Amino acid sequence: MSDALLSAGWRVIGIDALDNNYDCRIKEWNLESLKARREFQWIHGDLMEIDLTEILKGAHFVFHLAARPGVRDSWGENYRIYDRQNVLATQRLLEACIITRPRRLIYASSSSVYGEMPGRPVREDDAKRPMSPYGVSKLAGEHLVMAYHRCFKQSVAALRYFTVYGPRQRPDMAFHRFFRAIMTNNEILVFGDGNQTRDVTFVGDIVHATIQAMDQGSENGIYNIGGGHRVSINEILKTMEKILGQSIRIKYEKRPAGDPLHTGADIALARREISFKPKILLEEGLREMALWMDACLRRGL
């Protein structure tokens, strides 16, 4: 995201707590090229602790991509972390925005707000029944964003991302785990029978949609951002096998609580209002991710 904004001529302030939800060496690697750019200012800080009002002075746009991710880890005592990082931090950021008045805040939401989806792609006005505390926290963030729009006229957009994959993906996510297992000749662990389907979205398309939402769409738009088609986990694995030219070993385990059987996004509203059109098909996106994974492993990460 920051790379794309810098390439478009923007000055960017990046904020991250660099917490330990996964190996910080990967995060630092992702930051290396950004820190070398004069137009990029790096702030290592927690949104719940730093002076956001001072930092946001003069900011034209705020991209709120920070969150505690992960469905499976959000149960039990862990939810306190999700509440702090996904709900309370969002509210604190919004309080700073009503003082500094950026032109727009773009909030990264999630398909998890829908929960179990019907047989057809979901529309933005379909019922929201999250199946995990993580999904609840992201929906709460959406409600906060819209409340601040209604009461303080802050222009906002909420983008519901569907299964993002590609270079720099977190190591706990499925595509990263699958590639790592194949490339290191280990067994792949799949939760469920592999016939569950996902609307997968290449990270480059996510970045494109998020930037489009800066100055397009309604003053309080909510948009599904998906790849435009569904694919099963087993099909994804077959495509990885083809790309790497290696046979794979799969171990299937019970599907955990909170994982929907199917996800699918109706992206008609995003096409119409923010000119979003996904461009990268699955095999092309996986080939790009495979190159990054190879570099990742070569660095011992």
PDB file of C-alpha atoms in Angstrom, residues 22-188:
ATOM      1  CA  TYR A  22       4.290 -13.171  13.913  1.00  0.00           C
ATOM      2  CA  ASP A  23       8.039 -12.974  13.276  1.00  0.00           C
ATOM      3  CA  CYS A  24       9.058  -9.312  13.369  1.00  0.00           C
ATOM      4  CA  ARG A  25      11.976 -10.054  11.039  1.00  0.00           C
ATOM      5  CA  ILE A  26       9.444 -10.427   8.200  1.00  0.00           C
ATOM      6  CA  LYS A  27       7.902  -7.083   9.107  1.00  0.00           C
ATOM      7  CA  GLU A  28      11.306  -5.420   9.192  1.00  0.00           C
ATOM      8  CA  TRP A  29      12.150  -6.909   5.792  1.00  0.00           C
ATOM      9  CA  ASN A  30       8.937  -5.480   4.352  1.00  0.00           C
ATOM     10  CA  LEU A  31       9.916  -2.079   5.732  1.00  0.00           C
ATOM     11  CA  GLU A  32      13.479  -1.989   4.369  1.00  0.00           C
ATOM     12  CA  SER A  33      12.723  -0.453   0.972  1.00  0.00           C
ATOM     13  CA  LEU A  34      10.211   2.011   2.427  1.00  0.00           C
ATOM     14  CA  LYS A  35      12.596   3.355   5.052  1.00  0.00           C
ATOM     15  CA  ALA A  36      15.091   4.135   2.299  1.00  0.00           C
ATOM     16  CA  ARG A  37      12.643   6.528   0.610  1.00  0.00           C
ATOM     17  CA  ARG A  38      12.769  10.200   1.532  1.00  0.00           C
ATOM     18  CA  GLU A  39       8.990  10.672   1.222  1.00  0.00           C
ATOM     19  CA  PHE A  40       8.273   7.957   3.790  1.00  0.00           C
ATOM     20  CA  GLN A  41       8.192   8.678   7.522  1.00  0.00           C
ATOM     21  CA  TRP A  42       8.253   5.682   9.824  1.00  0.00           C
ATOM     22  CA  ILE A  43       6.691   5.709  13.297  1.00  0.00           C
ATOM     23  CA  HIS A  44       7.071   2.666  15.509  1.00  0.00           C
ATOM     24  CA  GLY A  45       4.137   3.013  17.864  1.00  0.00           C
ATOM     25  CA  ASP A  46       0.888   1.657  19.289  1.00  0.00           C
ATOM     26  CA  LEU A  47      -2.311   3.414  18.170  1.00  0.00           C
ATOM     27  CA  MET A  48      -3.537   3.239  21.762  1.00  0.00           C
ATOM     28  CA  GLU A  49      -0.520   5.121  23.097  1.00  0.00           C
ATOM     29  CA  ILE A  50       0.922   7.585  20.574  1.00  0.00           C
ATOM     30  CA  ASP A  51      -0.266  11.173  20.019  1.00  0.00           C
ATOM     31  CA  LEU A  52      -2.456  10.603  16.963  1.00  0.00           C
ATOM     32  CA  THR A  53      -3.745  14.166  16.844  1.00  0.00           C
ATOM     33  CA  GLU A  54      -0.217  15.497  16.408  1.00  0.00           C
ATOM     34  CA  ILE A  55       0.700  12.838  13.820  1.00  0.00           C
ATOM     35  CA  LEU A  56      -2.435  13.390  11.720  1.00  0.00           C
ATOM     36  CA  LYS A  57      -2.052  17.165  11.460  1.00  0.00           C
ATOM     37  CA  GLY A  58      -2.005  18.019   7.769  1.00  0.00           C
ATOM     38  CA  ALA A  59      -2.877  14.486   6.623  1.00  0.00           C
ATOM     39  CA  HIS A  60      -5.212  14.445   3.618  1.00  0.00           C
ATOM     40  CA  PHE A  61      -6.174  10.780   3.870  1.00  0.00           C
ATOM     41  CA  VAL A  62      -6.017   8.149   6.609  1.00  0.00           C
ATOM     42  CA  PHE A  63      -5.800   4.453   5.704  1.00  0.00           C
ATOM     43  CA  HIS A  64      -6.726   2.417   8.757  1.00  0.00           C
ATOM     44  CA  LEU A  65      -5.260  -0.992   7.930  1.00  0.00           C
ATOM     45  CA  ALA A  66      -4.080  -1.803  11.449  1.00  0.00           C
ATOM     46  CA  ALA A  67      -5.780  -4.688  13.252  1.00  0.00           C
ATOM     47  CA  ARG A  68      -5.205  -7.892  15.161  1.00  0.00           C
ATOM     48  CA  PRO A  69      -5.843 -10.525  12.468  1.00  0.00           C
ATOM     49  CA  GLY A  70      -6.921 -14.149  12.633  1.00  0.00           C
ATOM     50  CA  VAL A  71     -10.172 -16.013  13.238  1.00  0.00           C
ATOM     51  CA  ARG A  72      -8.861 -19.033  15.134  1.00  0.00           C
ATOM     52  CA  ASP A  73      -6.867 -17.057  17.700  1.00  0.00           C
ATOM     53  CA  SER A  74      -9.695 -14.690  18.609  1.00  0.00           C
ATOM     54  CA  TRP A  75     -11.531 -17.028  20.991  1.00  0.00           C
ATOM     55  CA  GLY A  76     -11.184 -17.126  24.765  1.00  0.00           C
ATOM     56  CA  GLU A  77      -8.931 -14.770  26.694  1.00  0.00           C
ATOM     57  CA  ASN A  78      -7.300 -13.621  23.474  1.00  0.00           C
ATOM     58  CA  TYR A  79     -10.352 -11.568  22.612  1.00  0.00           C
ATOM     59  CA  ARG A  80      -9.121  -8.841  24.952  1.00  0.00           C
ATOM     60  CA  ILE A  81      -6.298  -8.223  22.475  1.00  0.00           C
ATOM     61  CA  TYR A  82      -8.755  -8.038  19.566  1.00  0.00           C
ATOM     62  CA  ASP A  83     -10.982  -5.629  21.454  1.00  0.00           C
ATOM     63  CA  ARG A  84      -8.034  -3.347  22.214  1.00  0.00           C
ATOM     64  CA  GLN A  85      -6.423  -3.421  18.786  1.00  0.00           C
ATOM     65  CA  ASN A  86      -9.490  -3.627  16.537  1.00  0.00           C
ATOM     66  CA  VAL A  87     -12.196  -1.714  18.402  1.00  0.00           C
ATOM     67  CA  LEU A  88     -10.643   0.645  20.943  1.00  0.00           C
ATOM     68  CA  ALA A  89      -7.786   1.647  18.634  1.00  0.00           C
ATOM     69  CA  THR A  90     -10.273   2.400  15.859  1.00  0.00           C
ATOM     70  CA  GLN A  91     -12.312   4.619  18.162  1.00  0.00           C
ATOM     71  CA  ARG A  92      -9.172   6.472  19.306  1.00  0.00           C
ATOM     72  CA  LEU A  93      -8.122   7.057  15.698  1.00  0.00           C
ATOM     73  CA  LEU A  94     -11.583   8.401  14.842  1.00  0.00           C
ATOM     74  CA  GLU A  95     -11.401  10.812  17.779  1.00  0.00           C
ATOM     75  CA  ALA A  96      -8.159  12.186  16.332  1.00  0.00           C
ATOM     76  CA  CYS A  97      -9.803  12.503  12.909  1.00  0.00           C
ATOM     77  CA  ILE A  98     -12.643  14.724  14.153  1.00  0.00           C
ATOM     78  CA  ILE A  99      -9.963  17.137  15.395  1.00  0.00           C
ATOM     79  CA  THR A 100      -7.584  17.022  12.411  1.00  0.00           C
ATOM     80  CA  ARG A 101     -10.305  16.598   9.721  1.00  0.00           C
ATOM     81  CA  PRO A 102      -8.652  14.518   6.993  1.00  0.00           C
ATOM     82  CA  ARG A 103     -10.513  14.489   3.685  1.00  0.00           C
ATOM     83  CA  ARG A 104     -11.356  10.818   4.165  1.00  0.00           C
ATOM     84  CA  LEU A 105     -10.681   7.791   6.352  1.00  0.00           C
ATOM     85  CA  ILE A 106     -10.572   4.406   4.616  1.00  0.00           C
ATOM     86  CA  TYR A 107     -11.183   1.481   6.972  1.00  0.00           C
ATOM     87  CA  ALA A 108     -10.016  -2.048   6.156  1.00  0.00           C
ATOM     88  CA  SER A 109     -12.861  -4.366   7.109  1.00  0.00           C
ATOM     89  CA  SER A 110     -13.266  -8.070   6.383  1.00  0.00           C
ATOM     90  CA  SER A 111     -15.553 -10.622   4.767  1.00  0.00           C
ATOM     91  CA  SER A 112     -15.655 -12.163   8.257  1.00  0.00           C
ATOM     92  CA  VAL A 113     -18.424  -9.710   9.160  1.00  0.00           C
ATOM     93  CA  TYR A 114     -20.863 -11.842   7.123  1.00  0.00           C
ATOM     94  CA  GLY A 115     -20.239 -15.191   8.796  1.00  0.00           C
ATOM     95  CA  GLU A 116     -21.639 -18.204   6.950  1.00  0.00           C
ATOM     96  CA  MET A 117     -22.622 -17.022   3.489  1.00  0.00           C
ATOM     97  CA  PRO A 118     -25.483 -18.124   1.248  1.00  0.00           C
ATOM     98  CA  GLY A 119     -24.945 -20.081  -1.975  1.00  0.00           C
ATOM     99  CA  ARG A 120     -24.704 -16.831  -3.954  1.00  0.00           C
ATOM    100  CA  PRO A 121     -22.153 -14.014  -3.633  1.00  0.00           C
ATOM    101  CA  VAL A 122     -23.053 -11.683  -0.757  1.00  0.00           C
ATOM    102  CA  ARG A 123     -24.080  -8.080  -1.267  1.00  0.00           C
ATOM    103  CA  GLU A 124     -23.163  -5.284   1.109  1.00  0.00           C
ATOM    104  CA  ASP A 125     -26.726  -5.101   2.468  1.00  0.00           C
ATOM    105  CA  ASP A 126     -26.934  -8.821   3.270  1.00  0.00           C
ATOM    106  CA  ALA A 127     -27.191  -9.895   6.908  1.00  0.00           C
ATOM    107  CA  LYS A 128     -24.042  -9.639   9.003  1.00  0.00           C
ATOM    108  CA  ARG A 129     -23.722 -12.636  11.342  1.00  0.00           C
ATOM    109  CA  PRO A 130     -20.029 -13.003  12.214  1.00  0.00           C
ATOM    110  CA  MET A 131     -18.969 -16.496  13.321  1.00  0.00           C
ATOM    111  CA  SER A 132     -15.906 -15.477  15.335  1.00  0.00           C
ATOM    112  CA  PRO A 133     -14.848 -12.829  17.843  1.00  0.00           C
ATOM    113  CA  TYR A 134     -12.499 -11.511  15.152  1.00  0.00           C
ATOM    114  CA  GLY A 135     -15.458 -10.955  12.817  1.00  0.00           C
ATOM    115  CA  VAL A 136     -17.368  -9.277  15.647  1.00  0.00           C
ATOM    116  CA  SER A 137     -14.448  -6.888  16.247  1.00  0.00           C
ATOM    117  CA  LYS A 138     -14.230  -5.920  12.570  1.00  0.00           C
ATOM    118  CA  LEU A 139     -17.974  -5.306  12.383  1.00  0.00           C
ATOM    119  CA  ALA A 140     -17.762  -3.192  15.541  1.00  0.00           C
ATOM    120  CA  GLY A 141     -15.056  -1.146  13.817  1.00  0.00           C
ATOM    121  CA  GLU A 142     -17.365  -0.608  10.848  1.00  0.00           C
ATOM    122  CA  HIS A 143     -20.153   0.600  13.141  1.00  0.00           C
ATOM    123  CA  LEU A 144     -17.768   3.023  14.828  1.00  0.00           C
ATOM    124  CA  VAL A 145     -16.589   4.426  11.498  1.00  0.00           C
ATOM    125  CA  MET A 146     -20.174   4.974  10.348  1.00  0.00           C
ATOM    126  CA  ALA A 147     -21.207   6.503  13.692  1.00  0.00           C
ATOM    127  CA  TYR A 148     -18.449   9.108  13.402  1.00  0.00           C
ATOM    128  CA  HIS A 149     -19.585   9.856   9.870  1.00  0.00           C
ATOM    129  CA  ARG A 150     -23.185  10.369  10.964  1.00  0.00           C
ATOM    130  CA  CYS A 151     -22.405  12.519  13.991  1.00  0.00           C
ATOM    131  CA  PHE A 152     -19.274  14.411  12.901  1.00  0.00           C
ATOM    132  CA  LYS A 153     -19.597  14.341   9.075  1.00  0.00           C
ATOM    133  CA  GLN A 154     -16.238  12.650   8.653  1.00  0.00           C
ATOM    134  CA  SER A 155     -16.029  11.226   5.130  1.00  0.00           C
ATOM    135  CA  VAL A 156     -15.345   7.475   5.354  1.00  0.00           C
ATOM    136  CA  ALA A 157     -15.231   4.265   3.382  1.00  0.00           C
ATOM    137  CA  ALA A 158     -15.189   0.686   4.670  1.00  0.00           C
ATOM    138  CA  LEU A 159     -13.762  -2.010   2.418  1.00  0.00           C
ATOM    139  CA  ARG A 160     -14.613  -5.637   3.146  1.00  0.00           C
ATOM    140  CA  TYR A 161     -11.598  -7.586   1.913  1.00  0.00           C
ATOM    141  CA  PHE A 162     -12.112 -11.209   0.823  1.00  0.00           C
ATOM    142  CA  THR A 163      -9.212 -13.688   1.367  1.00  0.00           C
ATOM    143  CA  VAL A 164      -6.216 -11.578   0.447  1.00  0.00           C
ATOM    144  CA  TYR A 165      -3.156 -13.416  -0.877  1.00  0.00           C
ATOM    145  CA  GLY A 166       0.109 -12.561  -2.568  1.00  0.00           C
ATOM    146  CA  PRO A 167       3.632 -11.382  -1.690  1.00  0.00           C
ATOM    147  CA  ARG A 168       4.182 -10.335   1.961  1.00  0.00           C
ATOM    148  CA  GLN A 169       1.269 -12.419   3.237  1.00  0.00           C
ATOM    149  CA  ARG A 170       1.354 -13.209   6.950  1.00  0.00           C
ATOM    150  CA  PRO A 171       2.921 -16.591   7.795  1.00  0.00           C
ATOM    151  CA  ASP A 172      -0.169 -17.786   9.689  1.00  0.00           C
ATOM    152  CA  MET A 173      -2.395 -17.500   6.614  1.00  0.00           C
ATOM    153  CA  ALA A 174      -3.240 -20.527   4.496  1.00  0.00           C
ATOM    154  CA  PHE A 175      -1.501 -19.665   1.210  1.00  0.00           C
ATOM    155  CA  HIS A 176       1.741 -18.847   3.034  1.00  0.00           C
ATOM    156  CA  ARG A 177       1.546 -22.053   5.093  1.00  0.00           C
ATOM    157  CA  PHE A 178       0.828 -24.119   1.973  1.00  0.00           C
ATOM    158  CA  PHE A 179       3.739 -22.690  -0.030  1.00  0.00           C
ATOM    159  CA  ARG A 180       6.126 -23.026   2.903  1.00  0.00           C
ATOM    160  CA  ALA A 181       5.164 -26.666   3.444  1.00  0.00           C
ATOM    161  CA  ILE A 182       5.535 -27.570  -0.231  1.00  0.00           C
ATOM    162  CA  MET A 183       8.854 -25.757  -0.628  1.00  0.00           C
ATOM    163  CA  THR A 184      10.312 -27.411   2.469  1.00  0.00           C
ATOM    164  CA  ASN A 185       8.955 -30.876   1.606  1.00  0.00           C
ATOM    165  CA  ASN A 186       6.597 -30.956   4.560  1.00  0.00           C
ATOM    166  CA  GLU A 187       3.020 -32.089   4.897  1.00  0.00           C
ATOM    167  CA  ILE A 188       0.261 -29.529   4.288  1.00  0.00           C
TER     168      ILE A 188
END
